[in-house]
Coordinates of N, CA and C in Angstrom, one line a residue:
M1 N -7.6 -11.3 -16.8 CA -7.1 -10.2 -15.9 C -7.8 -10.2 -14.7
D2 N -7.1 -10.1 -13.5 CA -7.9 -10.1 -12.1 C -8.5 -8.7 -11.9
S3 N -9.5 -8.8 -11.0 CA -10.2 -7.6 -10.6 C -9.2 -6.5 -10.0
F4 N -8.3 -6.8 -9.3 CA -7.5 -5.9 -8.7 C -6.7 -5.0 -9.7
M5 N -6.0 -5.8 -10.8 CA -5.4 -4.9 -11.8 C -6.5 -4.2 -12.5
Q6 N -7.7 -4.7 -12.8 CA -8.7 -3.9 -13.5 C -9.0 -2.6 -12.7
C7 N -9.0 -2.7 -11.4 CA -9.1 -1.6 -10.4 C -8.0 -0.4 -10.7
A8 N -6.8 -0.9 -10.9 CA -5.6 -0.1 -11.0 C -5.8 0.6 -12.5
I9 N -6.3 -0.1 -13.5 CA -6.5 0.5 -14.7 C -7.6 1.5 -14.6
E10 N -8.6 1.3 -13.9 CA -9.6 2.3 -13.7 C -8.9 3.6 -13.1
E11 N -8.0 3.5 -12.1 CA -7.4 4.5 -11.5 C -6.7 5.2 -12.6
A12 N -5.8 4.7 -13.4 CA -5.1 5.2 -14.5 C -6.0 6.0 -15.3
K13 N -7.1 5.5 -15.7 CA -7.8 6.3 -16.6 C -8.6 7.4 -16.0
K14 N -8.6 7.3 -14.6 CA -9.2 8.4 -13.7 C -8.2 9.6 -13.9
G15 N -6.9 9.2 -13.7 CA -5.8 10.2 -13.7 C -5.7 11.0 -15.0
L16 N -5.9 10.1 -16.2 CA -5.7 10.8 -17.5 C -7.0 11.7 -17.7
A17 N -8.1 11.3 -17.4 CA -9.3 12.1 -17.4 C -9.3 13.6 -16.7
E18 N -8.3 13.5 -15.8 CA -8.1 14.6 -14.9 C -6.9 15.5 -15.4
G19 N -6.4 15.0 -16.5 CA -5.3 15.7 -17.2 C -3.9 15.4 -16.8
G20 N -3.9 14.3 -16.1 CA -2.6 13.8 -15.5 C -2.1 12.6 -16.3
I21 N -1.1 12.0 -15.7 CA -0.4 10.8 -16.3 C -1.2 9.5 -16.0
P22 N -1.4 8.6 -17.0 CA -2.3 7.5 -16.6 C -1.6 6.3 -16.1
I23 N -1.4 6.5 -14.8 CA -0.6 5.3 -14.0 C -1.6 5.2 -12.8
G24 N -2.0 4.0 -12.5 CA -2.9 3.6 -11.2 C -2.3 2.5 -10.5
S25 N -2.8 2.5 -9.2 CA -2.3 1.6 -8.4 C -3.4 1.2 -7.3
V26 N -3.4 -0.1 -6.9 CA -4.3 -0.4 -5.6 C -3.4 -1.2 -4.9
L27 N -3.7 -1.2 -3.5 CA -3.0 -2.0 -2.4 C -3.9 -3.0 -1.8
V28 N -3.6 -4.1 -1.9 CA -4.6 -5.3 -1.5 C -4.1 -6.0 -0.2
R29 N -4.9 -6.4 0.6 CA -4.6 -7.1 2.0 C -5.7 -8.2 2.1
N30 N -5.5 -9.3 2.2 CA -6.5 -10.5 2.5 C -7.6 -10.5 1.6
G31 N -7.2 -10.3 0.1 CA -8.2 -10.4 -0.9 C -9.1 -9.2 -0.9
Q32 N -8.8 -8.0 -0.3 CA -9.6 -6.9 -0.3 C -8.7 -5.6 -0.7
I33 N -9.2 -4.6 -1.3 CA -8.5 -3.4 -1.7 C -8.6 -2.6 -0.5
V34 N -7.3 -2.2 0.0 CA -7.2 -1.3 1.2 C -7.2 -0.1 0.8
S35 N -6.6 0.4 -0.4 CA -6.6 1.8 -1.0 C -6.1 1.7 -2.5
R36 N -6.6 3.0 -3.0 CA -6.4 3.1 -4.4 C -5.7 4.4 -4.5
G37 N -5.0 4.5 -5.8 CA -4.4 5.9 -6.1 C -4.0 6.0 -7.5
H38 N -3.8 7.2 -8.0 CA -3.3 7.4 -9.4 C -2.4 8.5 -9.5
N39 N -1.6 8.6 -10.4 CA -0.6 9.5 -10.5 C -1.3 11.0 -10.4
M40 N -0.9 11.8 -9.4 CA -1.5 13.1 -9.2 C -0.4 14.3 -9.3
R41 N 0.6 13.9 -9.9 CA 1.8 14.9 -10.0 C 1.4 16.0 -10.7
V42 N 0.7 16.1 -11.8 CA 0.2 17.2 -12.6 C -0.9 17.8 -11.7
Q43 N -2.0 17.2 -11.4 CA -3.1 17.7 -10.6 C -2.9 18.5 -9.3
E44 N -1.9 18.0 -8.6 CA -1.5 18.5 -7.4 C -0.3 19.4 -7.2
N45 N 0.4 19.5 -8.5 CA 1.7 20.1 -8.7 C 2.7 19.6 -7.7
D46 N 2.8 18.2 -7.5 CA 3.6 17.6 -6.6 C 4.6 16.6 -7.2
P47 N 5.8 16.7 -7.4 CA 6.6 15.8 -8.1 C 6.7 14.5 -7.5
L48 N 6.3 14.3 -6.2 CA 6.3 13.0 -5.6 C 5.0 12.3 -5.6
A49 N 4.0 12.8 -6.1 CA 2.7 12.2 -6.1 C 2.5 11.1 -7.4
H50 N 3.5 10.2 -7.3 CA 3.4 9.1 -8.1 C 2.1 8.2 -7.7
A51 N 1.7 7.3 -8.6 CA 0.5 6.5 -8.2 C 0.7 5.7 -7.0
E52 N 1.8 4.9 -7.0 CA 2.1 4.0 -5.9 C 2.2 4.8 -4.6
I53 N 2.9 6.0 -4.6 CA 3.0 6.8 -3.4 C 1.7 7.3 -3.0
V54 N 0.9 7.7 -3.8 CA -0.5 8.3 -3.4 C -1.3 7.1 -2.9
C55 N -1.1 5.9 -3.6 CA -2.0 4.7 -3.1 C -1.5 4.3 -1.6
I56 N -0.2 4.2 -1.4 CA 0.2 3.8 -0.1 C -0.2 4.9 1.0
R57 N 0.0 6.3 0.5 CA -0.5 7.3 1.3 C -2.0 7.1 1.8
N58 N -2.7 6.7 0.8 CA -4.3 6.5 1.0 C -4.5 5.5 1.9
S59 N -3.7 4.6 2.1 CA -4.0 3.5 2.9 C -3.9 3.7 4.4
G60 N -3.3 4.9 4.7 CA -3.2 5.2 6.2 C -2.2 4.6 6.9
R61 N -2.3 4.4 8.1 CA -1.2 3.6 9.0 C -1.7 2.1 9.0
L62 N -1.2 1.4 8.3 CA -1.6 -0.1 8.3 C -0.7 -0.9 9.5
G63 N 0.4 -0.1 9.9 CA 1.2 -0.8 10.8 C 2.4 -1.7 10.2
N64 N 1.8 -2.7 9.5 CA 2.7 -3.7 8.8 C 2.2 -3.9 7.5
Y65 N 2.9 -3.8 6.4 CA 2.6 -4.0 5.0 C 3.1 -5.3 4.5
S66 N 3.6 -6.1 5.2 CA 4.3 -7.4 4.7 C 3.2 -8.4 4.1
D67 N 1.9 -8.1 4.5 CA 0.9 -9.1 3.9 C 0.1 -8.5 2.8
T68 N 0.6 -7.3 2.3 CA 0.0 -6.5 1.2 C 0.6 -7.0 -0.2
I69 N -0.2 -6.6 -1.1 CA 0.2 -6.8 -2.7 C 0.0 -5.6 -3.2
L70 N 1.1 -4.9 -3.9 CA 0.9 -3.6 -4.6 C 0.6 -3.8 -6.0
Y71 N -0.4 -3.5 -6.6 CA -0.6 -3.5 -8.0 C -0.4 -2.1 -8.7
S72 N 0.2 -2.0 -9.8 CA 0.5 -0.9 -10.6 C 0.3 -1.2 -12.0
T73 N -0.3 -0.2 -12.8 CA -0.3 -0.3 -14.2 C 1.0 -0.3 -15.1
L74 N 1.9 0.3 -14.3 CA 3.3 0.4 -14.8 C 4.4 0.1 -13.9
M75 N 5.6 -0.5 -14.4 CA 6.6 -0.9 -13.5 C 7.1 0.3 -12.6
P76 N 7.1 0.1 -11.4 CA 7.4 1.2 -10.4 C 8.9 1.8 -10.7
C77 N 8.9 3.1 -10.7 CA 10.2 3.8 -10.8 C 10.9 3.6 -9.4
Y78 N 12.2 4.1 -9.4 CA 13.1 3.7 -8.2 C 12.4 4.5 -7.0
L79 N 11.7 5.5 -6.9 CA 11.0 6.2 -6.0 C 10.0 5.3 -5.3
C80 N 9.1 4.7 -6.2 CA 7.9 4.1 -5.8 C 8.5 2.4 -5.4
A81 N 9.5 2.0 -6.0 CA 10.2 0.7 -5.5 C 10.8 1.0 -4.3
G82 N 11.3 2.1 -4.0 CA 11.8 2.4 -2.6 C 10.9 2.4 -1.6
A83 N 9.7 2.9 -1.9 CA 8.6 3.0 -0.9 C 8.2 1.6 -0.7
A84 N 8.0 0.7 -1.6 CA 7.6 -0.8 -1.6 C 8.6 -1.4 -0.5
V85 N 9.9 -1.1 -0.8 CA 11.0 -1.8 0.1 C 10.9 -1.3 1.4
Q86 N 10.8 0.2 1.6 CA 10.7 0.8 2.8 C 9.5 0.4 3.8
F87 N 8.5 -0.1 3.1 CA 7.2 -0.4 3.9 C 7.1 -1.9 4.1
G88 N 8.0 -2.7 3.6 CA 8.1 -4.1 3.6 C 7.1 -4.9 2.7
I89 N 6.5 -4.3 1.6 CA 5.6 -4.9 0.7 C 6.4 -6.1 0.1
K90 N 5.8 -7.3 0.1 CA 6.5 -8.4 -0.4 C 6.1 -8.9 -1.7
K91 N 5.1 -8.3 -2.4 CA 4.8 -8.6 -3.7 C 4.2 -7.4 -4.6
V92 N 4.7 -7.3 -5.7 CA 4.3 -6.1 -6.7 C 3.9 -6.7 -8.0
I93 N 2.7 -6.5 -8.3 CA 2.2 -6.9 -9.6 C 2.0 -5.8 -10.6
V94 N 2.5 -5.8 -11.7 CA 2.5 -4.6 -12.8 C 1.9 -5.0 -14.0
G95 N 1.2 -4.1 -14.6 CA 0.4 -4.2 -15.9 C 1.5 -4.4 -17.1
E96 N 2.5 -3.5 -17.0 CA 3.6 -3.6 -18.1 C 4.9 -2.8 -17.7
S97 N 5.9 -3.2 -18.4 CA 7.3 -2.5 -18.3 C 7.9 -2.4 -19.6
E98 N 7.2 -2.4 -20.7 CA 7.5 -2.1 -22.0 C 7.9 -0.6 -22.2
N99 N 6.9 0.2 -21.8 CA 7.2 1.6 -22.0 C 8.1 2.3 -21.1
F100 N 8.4 1.5 -19.8 CA 9.3 2.1 -18.8 C 9.7 1.0 -17.9
P101 N 11.0 0.7 -18.0 CA 11.5 -0.6 -17.4 C 11.5 -0.5 -15.8
G102 N 11.6 0.7 -15.2 CA 11.4 0.8 -13.7 C 12.5 0.2 -13.1
G103 N 12.1 -0.3 -11.9 CA 13.2 -0.8 -11.0 C 13.0 -2.2 -10.4
P104 N 12.6 -3.2 -11.3 CA 12.3 -4.4 -10.8 C 13.5 -5.2 -10.0
E105 N 14.6 -5.0 -10.7 CA 15.9 -5.7 -10.0 C 16.1 -5.1 -8.6
F106 N 15.9 -3.9 -8.4 CA 16.1 -3.3 -7.0 C 15.0 -3.9 -6.1
M107 N 13.8 -4.0 -6.7 CA 12.8 -4.6 -5.6 C 13.1 -6.1 -5.3
R108 N 13.5 -6.8 -6.5 CA 13.9 -8.3 -6.3 C 15.0 -8.5 -5.3
E109 N 16.1 -7.6 -5.4 CA 17.4 -7.6 -4.5 C 16.8 -7.2 -3.0
H110 N 15.7 -6.7 -2.8 CA 15.2 -6.4 -1.5 C 14.1 -7.4 -1.1
G111 N 14.0 -8.5 -1.7 CA 13.0 -9.6 -1.2 C 11.6 -9.5 -1.8
I112 N 11.5 -8.6 -2.7 CA 10.1 -8.4 -3.4 C 9.7 -9.2 -4.5
E113 N 8.7 -9.9 -4.5 CA 8.3 -11.0 -5.8 C 7.6 -9.8 -6.7
V114 N 8.1 -9.7 -7.8 CA 7.7 -8.9 -8.9 C 7.3 -9.7 -10.1
T115 N 5.9 -9.4 -10.5 CA 5.3 -10.1 -11.4 C 4.8 -9.0 -12.5
D116 N 5.3 -9.2 -13.8 CA 4.9 -8.2 -14.9 C 4.1 -9.1 -15.8
L117 N 2.6 -8.6 -15.9 CA 1.6 -9.2 -16.7 C 1.6 -8.7 -18.2
G118 N 2.5 -7.9 -18.6 CA 2.4 -7.4 -20.0 C 1.1 -7.2 -20.6
I119 N 0.2 -6.5 -19.9 CA -1.1 -6.3 -20.3 C -1.2 -5.4 -21.5
C120 N -1.8 -5.7 -22.6 CA -1.8 -4.9 -23.7 C -2.5 -3.5 -23.4
E121 N -3.7 -3.6 -22.8 CA -4.4 -2.3 -22.5 C -3.5 -1.4 -21.7
C122 N -2.6 -1.7 -20.8 CA -1.6 -1.0 -20.1 C -0.7 -0.4 -21.1
I123 N -0.1 -1.3 -21.8 CA 0.9 -0.9 -22.8 C 0.4 0.1 -23.7
E124 N -0.6 0.0 -24.3 CA -1.2 1.0 -25.3 C -1.7 2.1 -24.7
M125 N -2.2 2.2 -23.6 CA -2.6 3.6 -22.8 C -1.2 4.3 -22.5
M126 N -0.1 3.7 -22.0 CA 1.0 4.4 -21.9 C 1.7 4.9 -23.1
K127 N 1.6 4.1 -24.3 CA 2.3 4.4 -25.5 C 1.7 5.6 -26.1
R128 N 0.3 5.6 -26.0 CA -0.4 6.6 -26.5 C -0.1 8.0 -25.8
F129 N -0.1 7.9 -24.4 CA 0.2 9.1 -23.5 C 1.5 9.6 -23.8
I130 N 2.6 8.8 -24.0 CA 4.1 9.2 -24.2 C 4.0 9.9 -25.5
K131 N 3.2 9.4 -26.5 CA 3.4 10.0 -27.9 C 2.5 11.4 -27.9
D132 N 1.4 11.4 -27.2 CA 0.6 12.7 -27.2 C 1.2 13.7 -26.2
R133 N 1.8 13.4 -25.1 CA 2.1 14.2 -24.1 C 3.8 13.9 -23.6
P134 N 4.6 14.0 -24.4 CA 6.1 13.6 -24.1 C 6.7 14.6 -23.0
D135 N 6.2 15.8 -23.0 CA 6.6 16.8 -22.0 C 6.3 16.4 -20.6
L136 N 5.0 16.0 -20.4 CA 4.5 15.4 -19.1 C 5.4 14.2 -18.6
W137 N 5.4 13.2 -19.7 CA 6.0 12.1 -19.5 C 7.5 12.2 -19.0
Y138 N 8.2 13.0 -19.7 CA 9.7 12.9 -19.4 C 9.8 13.8 -18.3
E139 N 8.9 14.7 -17.9 CA 9.1 15.5 -16.6 C 8.8 14.4 -15.4
D140 N 7.9 13.5 -15.7 CA 7.3 12.5 -14.6 C 8.6 11.6 -14.2
I141 N 9.3 11.2 -15.3 CA 10.4 10.2 -15.1 C 11.7 11.0 -14.9
G142 N 11.8 12.3 -14.6 CA 13.0 13.1 -14.4 C 13.8 13.2 -15.5
K143 N 13.5 13.4 -16.9 CA 14.5 13.6 -17.9 C 14.2 14.9 -18.6

């Protein structure tokens, strides 16, 4: 597993330790992490504070995102996929989509290369969370 995905997993674990949803993200440019984020929806009482949104927000004003790669432990939902499209991110690498299919086809239709690594650690972390906290999970995905 590459170091960038490992950093996204660390962000997910940080979110879980804070009582939130274990989804983490990092934004990479030129082989360097530009920003990090994890789902803060519970912690900040903000329904839009998904990991990828927080990560992009933490990057500040980069001007152009076309040379960045967005890493996420879970396949982005349509909100986060839309942010990737809006900002012109061309590549998204995810830890898993088994627990949540997200919007890979939407991203691909808009020219984003999507890679799903199927990482067991990501799959198991989300599976455990969904089992232990279905209320938070279903609230997070709008069900």
